[in-house]
Amino acid sequence: MINNIAKRRLLREIKETDFVLTELNLFLDTHPDHQEALKMFSTYEKKAERLKAEYQRLFGPLTPSANNNTTTWEWIQGPWPWEN
């Protein structure tokens, strides 16, 4: 149960960070030289990478393209969402 809660929390934080990156991306499309936004984008991009790496280390790949194992297809390992 605790593992499932931690998984959901981490996934929520990833989604929130990706949302911020999308918003910053849209802002930078119209304000390409805005230094504060550029710094924020870089900060959140690093945070997203760190969070995704942590999630994948603990719970497996987030997407099929994140499968780093060359001997087994990890994407299908573990319970499916409806099996939880």
PDB file of C-alpha atoms in Angstrom:
ATOM      1  CA  MET A   1       0.000   0.000   0.000  1.00  0.00           C
ATOM      2  CA  ILE A   2       2.775   2.454   0.942  1.00  0.00           C
ATOM      3  CA  ASN A   3       4.602   1.590  -2.290  1.00  0.00           C
ATOM      4  CA  ASN A   4       1.455   2.371  -4.296  1.00  0.00           C
ATOM      5  CA  ILE A   5       1.053   5.735  -2.536  1.00  0.00           C
ATOM      6  CA  ALA A   6       4.693   6.626  -3.215  1.00  0.00           C
ATOM      7  CA  LYS A   7       4.251   5.617  -6.851  1.00  0.00           C
ATOM      8  CA  ARG A   8       1.171   7.831  -7.261  1.00  0.00           C
ATOM      9  CA  ARG A   9       2.882  10.784  -5.536  1.00  0.00           C
ATOM     10  CA  LEU A  10       5.932  10.531  -7.748  1.00  0.00           C
ATOM     11  CA  LEU A  11       3.804  10.186 -10.880  1.00  0.00           C
ATOM     12  CA  ARG A  12       1.767  13.235  -9.863  1.00  0.00           C
ATOM     13  CA  GLU A  13       4.939  15.264  -9.350  1.00  0.00           C
ATOM     14  CA  ILE A  14       6.162  14.189 -12.801  1.00  0.00           C
ATOM     15  CA  LYS A  15       2.868  15.295 -14.360  1.00  0.00           C
ATOM     16  CA  GLU A  16       2.970  18.634 -12.534  1.00  0.00           C
ATOM     17  CA  THR A  17       6.541  19.245 -13.660  1.00  0.00           C
ATOM     18  CA  ASP A  18       5.686  18.333 -17.253  1.00  0.00           C
ATOM     19  CA  PHE A  19       2.746  20.759 -17.100  1.00  0.00           C
ATOM     20  CA  VAL A  20       5.057  23.578 -15.980  1.00  0.00           C
ATOM     21  CA  LEU A  21       7.458  22.721 -18.811  1.00  0.00           C
ATOM     22  CA  THR A  22       4.624  22.862 -21.347  1.00  0.00           C
ATOM     23  CA  GLU A  23       3.500  26.251 -20.050  1.00  0.00           C
ATOM     24  CA  LEU A  24       7.046  27.608 -20.086  1.00  0.00           C
ATOM     25  CA  ASN A  25       7.506  26.254 -23.596  1.00  0.00           C
ATOM     26  CA  LEU A  26       4.420  28.128 -24.776  1.00  0.00           C
ATOM     27  CA  PHE A  27       5.581  31.308 -23.046  1.00  0.00           C
ATOM     28  CA  LEU A  28       9.046  31.038 -24.576  1.00  0.00           C
ATOM     29  CA  ASP A  29       7.502  30.634 -28.029  1.00  0.00           C
ATOM     30  CA  THR A  30       6.371  34.252 -27.751  1.00  0.00           C
ATOM     31  CA  HIS A  31       9.131  35.555 -25.447  1.00  0.00           C
ATOM     32  CA  PRO A  32      12.276  33.734 -26.665  1.00  0.00           C
ATOM     33  CA  ASP A  33      14.738  36.049 -24.904  1.00  0.00           C
ATOM     34  CA  HIS A  34      13.072  36.098 -21.483  1.00  0.00           C
ATOM     35  CA  GLN A  35      15.999  35.163 -19.243  1.00  0.00           C
ATOM     36  CA  GLU A  36      14.002  34.252 -16.144  1.00  0.00           C
ATOM     37  CA  ALA A  37      11.756  31.916 -18.150  1.00  0.00           C
ATOM     38  CA  LEU A  38      14.796  30.322 -19.791  1.00  0.00           C
ATOM     39  CA  LYS A  39      16.337  29.661 -16.376  1.00  0.00           C
ATOM     40  CA  MET A  40      13.063  28.259 -15.065  1.00  0.00           C
ATOM     41  CA  PHE A  41      12.738  25.987 -18.096  1.00  0.00           C
ATOM     42  CA  SER A  42      16.241  24.640 -17.517  1.00  0.00           C
ATOM     43  CA  THR A  43      15.543  24.085 -13.815  1.00  0.00           C
ATOM     44  CA  TYR A  44      12.271  22.259 -14.430  1.00  0.00           C
ATOM     45  CA  GLU A  45      13.765  20.224 -17.264  1.00  0.00           C
ATOM     46  CA  LYS A  46      16.458  18.926 -14.898  1.00  0.00           C
ATOM     47  CA  LYS A  47      13.822  18.248 -12.244  1.00  0.00           C
ATOM     48  CA  ALA A  48      11.703  16.292 -14.751  1.00  0.00           C
ATOM     49  CA  GLU A  49      14.698  14.190 -15.789  1.00  0.00           C
ATOM     50  CA  ARG A  50      15.538  13.456 -12.142  1.00  0.00           C
ATOM     51  CA  LEU A  51      11.945  12.538 -11.254  1.00  0.00           C
ATOM     52  CA  LYS A  52      11.532  10.281 -14.287  1.00  0.00           C
ATOM     53  CA  ALA A  53      14.834   8.534 -13.572  1.00  0.00           C
ATOM     54  CA  GLU A  54      13.746   7.980  -9.963  1.00  0.00           C
ATOM     55  CA  TYR A  55      10.343   6.632 -11.031  1.00  0.00           C
ATOM     56  CA  GLN A  56      11.893   4.255 -13.552  1.00  0.00           C
ATOM     57  CA  ARG A  57      14.462   3.061 -11.017  1.00  0.00           C
ATOM     58  CA  LEU A  58      11.737   2.255  -8.494  1.00  0.00           C
ATOM     59  CA  PHE A  59       8.782   1.201 -10.642  1.00  0.00           C
ATOM     60  CA  GLY A  60       9.957   0.466 -14.184  1.00  0.00           C
ATOM     61  CA  PRO A  61       9.635   2.322 -17.480  1.00  0.00           C
ATOM     62  CA  LEU A  62       7.154   5.180 -17.858  1.00  0.00           C
ATOM     63  CA  THR A  63       6.867   4.668 -21.612  1.00  0.00           C
ATOM     64  CA  PRO A  64       7.803   1.882 -24.022  1.00  0.00           C
ATOM     65  CA  SER A  65      10.731   3.948 -25.303  1.00  0.00           C
ATOM     66  CA  ALA A  66      12.120   4.115 -21.752  1.00  0.00           C
ATOM     67  CA  ASN A  67      12.765   0.364 -21.726  1.00  0.00           C
ATOM     68  CA  ASN A  68      16.540   0.152 -21.191  1.00  0.00           C
ATOM     69  CA  ASN A  69      16.752  -3.588 -20.726  1.00  0.00           C
ATOM     70  CA  THR A  70      18.055  -5.414 -23.790  1.00  0.00           C
ATOM     71  CA  THR A  71      17.208  -8.913 -22.539  1.00  0.00           C
ATOM     72  CA  THR A  72      13.541  -8.484 -21.602  1.00  0.00           C
ATOM     73  CA  TRP A  73      10.700  -6.149 -22.492  1.00  0.00           C
ATOM     74  CA  GLU A  74      10.097  -4.476 -19.100  1.00  0.00           C
ATOM     75  CA  TRP A  75       7.140  -2.412 -20.308  1.00  0.00           C
ATOM     76  CA  ILE A  76       4.801  -5.374 -19.733  1.00  0.00           C
ATOM     77  CA  GLN A  77       6.234  -6.400 -16.350  1.00  0.00           C
ATOM     78  CA  GLY A  78       4.304  -5.875 -13.145  1.00  0.00           C
ATOM     79  CA  PRO A  79       0.572  -5.490 -12.638  1.00  0.00           C
ATOM     80  CA  TRP A  80      -1.560  -3.661 -15.168  1.00  0.00           C
ATOM     81  CA  PRO A  81      -3.482  -0.632 -13.828  1.00  0.00           C
ATOM     82  CA  TRP A  82      -6.715  -2.626 -13.495  1.00  0.00           C
ATOM     83  CA  GLU A  83      -4.895  -5.328 -11.533  1.00  0.00           C
ATOM     84  CA  ASN A  84      -4.037  -2.992  -8.638  1.00  0.00           C
TER      85      ASN A  84
END
